[in-house]
PDB file of C-alpha atoms in Angstrom:
ATOM      1  CA  MET S  14      18.770  11.522  15.865  1.00 46.00           C
ATOM      2  CA  THR S  15      22.511  12.214  15.917  1.00 50.00           C
ATOM      3  CA  ASP S  16      22.599  11.767  19.724  1.00 65.00           C
ATOM      4  CA  LEU S  17      21.966   8.053  19.302  1.00 75.00           C
ATOM      5  CA  SER S  18      24.763   5.554  18.820  1.00 82.00           C
ATOM      6  CA  ALA S  19      24.857   3.512  15.637  1.00 81.00           C
ATOM      7  CA  GLN S  20      23.496   0.447  17.432  1.00 85.00           C
ATOM      8  CA  GLU S  21      20.685   2.477  19.025  1.00 89.00           C
ATOM      9  CA  GLN S  22      19.724   3.813  15.590  1.00 89.00           C
ATOM     10  CA  ILE S  23      19.750   0.292  14.165  1.00 89.00           C
ATOM     11  CA  ASP S  24      17.633  -0.977  17.056  1.00 91.00           C
ATOM     12  CA  GLU S  25      15.129   1.849  16.640  1.00 94.00           C
ATOM     13  CA  LEU S  26      14.978   1.271  12.879  1.00 93.00           C
ATOM     14  CA  ASP S  27      14.384  -2.425  13.560  1.00 93.00           C
ATOM     15  CA  ASP S  28      11.477  -1.518  15.839  1.00 95.00           C
ATOM     16  CA  ILE S  29      10.010   0.839  13.234  1.00 95.00           C
ATOM     17  CA  LEU S  30      10.256  -1.857  10.564  1.00 95.00           C
ATOM     18  CA  GLU S  31       8.326  -4.243  12.818  1.00 95.00           C
ATOM     19  CA  GLN S  32       5.640  -1.589  13.375  1.00 95.00           C
ATOM     20  CA  GLU S  33       5.514  -0.975   9.631  1.00 95.00           C
ATOM     21  CA  ARG S  34       5.067  -4.715   8.982  1.00 95.00           C
ATOM     22  CA  GLU S  35       2.246  -4.897  11.496  1.00 95.00           C
ATOM     23  CA  ALA S  36       0.522  -1.856   9.964  1.00 94.00           C
ATOM     24  CA  LEU S  37       0.786  -3.384   6.483  1.00 92.00           C
ATOM     25  CA  ILE S  38      -0.574  -6.745   7.605  1.00 92.00           C
ATOM     26  CA  LEU S  39      -3.482  -5.132   9.456  1.00 91.00           C
ATOM     27  CA  GLY S  40      -4.196  -2.731   6.592  1.00 88.00           C
ATOM     28  CA  ASN S  41      -3.570   0.307   8.788  1.00 89.00           C
ATOM     29  CA  LEU S  42      -2.156   2.378   5.935  1.00 87.00           C
ATOM     30  CA  SER S  43      -2.683   5.693   7.750  1.00 90.00           C
ATOM     31  CA  LYS S  44       0.002   4.725  10.264  1.00 92.00           C
ATOM     32  CA  LEU S  45       2.601   4.295   7.522  1.00 90.00           C
ATOM     33  CA  GLN S  46       3.171   8.038   6.987  1.00 90.00           C
ATOM     34  CA  SER S  47       4.423   8.730  10.515  1.00 90.00           C
ATOM     35  CA  LEU S  48       6.555   5.586  10.431  1.00 93.00           C
ATOM     36  CA  LEU S  49       8.016   6.603   7.079  1.00 92.00           C
ATOM     37  CA  GLU S  50       9.122   9.978   8.415  1.00 92.00           C
ATOM     38  CA  ARG S  51      10.856   8.374  11.410  1.00 92.00           C
ATOM     39  CA  LYS S  52      12.362   5.636   9.235  1.00 92.00           C
ATOM     40  CA  ASP S  53      13.749   8.152   6.730  1.00 92.00           C
ATOM     41  CA  ALA S  54      15.362  10.179   9.509  1.00 91.00           C
ATOM     42  CA  LEU S  55      17.036   7.086  10.954  1.00 90.00           C
ATOM     43  CA  ILE S  56      18.269   5.893   7.578  1.00 87.00           C
ATOM     44  CA  GLU S  57      19.641   9.347   6.891  1.00 89.00           C
ATOM     45  CA  GLY S  58      21.476   9.233  10.224  1.00 86.00           C
ATOM     46  CA  LEU S  59      22.895   5.795   9.479  1.00 84.00           C
ATOM     47  CA  ASN S  60      24.019   6.906   6.025  1.00 83.00           C
ATOM     48  CA  ALA S  61      25.948   9.765   7.636  1.00 81.00           C
ATOM     49  CA  LEU S  62      27.994   7.371   9.773  1.00 77.00           C
ATOM     50  CA  ASP S  63      31.432   6.448   8.526  1.00 73.00           C
ATOM     51  CA  GLU S  64      31.725   2.939   9.870  1.00 75.00           C
ATOM     52  CA  LEU S  65      29.012   0.354   9.936  1.00 72.00           C
ATOM     53  CA  GLU S  66      29.510  -3.375   9.860  1.00 69.00           C
ATOM     54  CA  ARG S  67      27.677  -5.335   7.191  1.00 74.00           C
ATOM     55  CA  GLU S  68      26.468  -7.869   9.767  1.00 75.00           C
ATOM     56  CA  GLU S  69      24.794  -5.119  11.785  1.00 74.00           C
ATOM     57  CA  LEU S  70      22.635  -4.164   8.826  1.00 82.00           C
ATOM     58  CA  ALA S  71      21.877  -7.624   7.379  1.00 84.00           C
ATOM     59  CA  ASN S  72      18.793  -8.114   9.564  1.00 86.00           C
ATOM     60  CA  ILE S  73      17.579  -4.595   8.735  1.00 88.00           C
ATOM     61  CA  HIS S  74      18.025  -5.240   5.017  1.00 89.00           C
ATOM     62  CA  ASP S  75      15.953  -8.418   5.244  1.00 92.00           C
ATOM     63  CA  LYS S  76      13.157  -6.593   7.056  1.00 93.00           C
ATOM     64  CA  VAL S  77      13.187  -3.721   4.571  1.00 92.00           C
ATOM     65  CA  SER S  78      12.892  -6.234   1.705  1.00 94.00           C
ATOM     66  CA  ARG S  79      10.068  -8.073   3.483  1.00 95.00           C
ATOM     67  CA  ASN S  80       8.152  -4.830   4.103  1.00 94.00           C
ATOM     68  CA  GLN S  81       8.655  -3.729   0.512  1.00 94.00           C
ATOM     69  CA  ALA S  82       7.036  -6.958  -0.684  1.00 96.00           C
ATOM     70  CA  LEU S  83       4.100  -6.351   1.691  1.00 94.00           C
ATOM     71  CA  LEU S  84       3.773  -2.773   0.474  1.00 93.00           C
ATOM     72  CA  ASP S  85       3.803  -3.938  -3.146  1.00 95.00           C
ATOM     73  CA  SER S  86       1.010  -6.411  -2.348  1.00 93.00           C
ATOM     74  CA  ALA S  87      -1.005  -3.685  -0.632  1.00 91.00           C
ATOM     75  CA  MET S  88      -0.626  -1.444  -3.670  1.00 92.00           C
ATOM     76  CA  GLN S  89      -1.774  -4.256  -5.982  1.00 95.00           C
ATOM     77  CA  GLY S  90      -4.854  -4.677  -3.804  1.00 92.00           C
ATOM     78  CA  ILE S  91      -5.604  -0.967  -3.893  1.00 92.00           C
ATOM     79  CA  ARG S  92      -5.221  -0.912  -7.671  1.00 95.00           C
ATOM     80  CA  ALA S  93      -7.549  -3.927  -7.992  1.00 96.00           C
ATOM     81  CA  VAL S  94     -10.202  -2.199  -5.890  1.00 94.00           C
ATOM     82  CA  ALA S  95      -9.881   0.996  -7.936  1.00 95.00           C
ATOM     83  CA  THR S  96     -10.229  -0.970 -11.175  1.00 95.00           C
ATOM     84  CA  ARG S  97     -13.270  -2.821  -9.864  1.00 95.00           C
ATOM     85  CA  MET S  98     -14.913   0.428  -8.734  1.00 93.00           C
ATOM     86  CA  GLN S  99     -14.271   1.940 -12.161  1.00 91.00           C
ATOM     87  CA  GLU S 100     -15.892  -1.076 -13.825  1.00 87.00           C
ATOM     88  CA  LEU S 101     -18.927  -0.813 -11.548  1.00 86.00           C
ATOM     89  CA  ARG S 102     -19.337   2.891 -12.372  1.00 85.00           C
ATOM     90  CA  ARG S 103     -19.130   2.079 -16.069  1.00 81.00           C
ATOM     91  CA  VAL S 104     -21.776  -0.638 -15.758  1.00 78.00           C
ATOM     92  CA  ARG S 105     -24.085   1.682 -13.820  1.00 80.00           C
ATOM     93  CA  SER S 106     -23.974   4.238 -16.615  1.00 80.00           C
ATOM     94  CA  GLY S 107     -24.929   1.706 -19.268  1.00 80.00           C
ATOM     95  CA  LEU S 108     -24.302  -1.630 -20.854  1.00 79.00           C
ATOM     96  CA  ASP S 109     -22.532  -2.416 -24.114  1.00 82.00           C
ATOM     97  CA  VAL S 110     -23.410  -5.657 -25.901  1.00 86.00           C
ATOM     98  CA  TYR S 111     -22.625  -7.096 -29.300  1.00 89.00           C
ATOM     99  CA  ASP S 112     -25.177  -8.630 -31.616  1.00 89.00           C
ATOM    100  CA  LYS S 113     -24.603 -11.756 -33.710  1.00 91.00           C
ATOM    101  CA  THR S 114     -23.096  -9.668 -36.529  1.00 92.00           C
ATOM    102  CA  GLY S 115     -20.547  -8.115 -34.168  1.00 90.00           C
ATOM    103  CA  ARG S 116     -22.113  -4.673 -34.004  1.00 92.00           C
ATOM    104  CA  LYS S 117     -21.962  -2.914 -30.671  1.00 89.00           C
ATOM    105  CA  ASN S 118     -25.230  -1.850 -29.075  1.00 86.00           C
ATOM    106  CA  SER S 119     -25.245   0.446 -26.072  1.00 82.00           C
ATOM    107  CA  PHE S 120     -28.010   0.576 -23.507  1.00 79.00           C
ATOM    108  CA  SER S 121     -27.929   3.430 -21.059  1.00 78.00           C
ATOM    109  CA  THR S 122     -29.537   3.438 -17.663  1.00 71.00           C
ATOM    110  CA  THR S 123     -31.647   6.565 -17.552  1.00 63.00           C
ATOM    111  CA  SER S 124     -33.761   5.801 -14.537  1.00 58.00           C
ATOM    112  CA  SER S 125     -32.466   6.760 -11.149  1.00 56.00           C
ATOM    113  CA  MET S 126     -31.360   3.987  -8.888  1.00 59.00           C
ATOM    114  CA  LYS S 127     -33.794   4.323  -5.961  1.00 66.00           C
ATOM    115  CA  LEU S 128     -35.104   1.696  -3.669  1.00 67.00           C
ATOM    116  CA  GLU S 129     -38.839   1.405  -3.466  1.00 71.00           C
ATOM    117  CA  LYS S 130     -40.162   0.575  -0.055  1.00 76.00           C
ATOM    118  CA  ARG S 131     -43.361  -1.437  -0.084  1.00 79.00           C
ATOM    119  CA  ALA S 132     -45.543  -2.144   2.876  1.00 68.00           C
TER     120      ALA S 132
END
């Protein structure tokens, strides 16, 4: 990465950020790992440079912020799915209800969940 000029590194980072955005929008989370490794290497290279103009990095900063918001949204979605799956597993194992006096009654599902095929 050190063979690239500062502007070439910025341009490549810009391209990676666009690819990252596209992967986040399409839900292609498996692509993010390879992009992250390349992005980290470029950022490390830019951090090692002595002179960079603020204007050169303003666009990059905006894209990084945008992608971070997309990543946060993706993580919220993943957490919501995990929570929903946990609730479904809990319901499959049994049901808790309260009677009119406020006492909790638990009903477990002991039968196996098989489909019966009828002719």
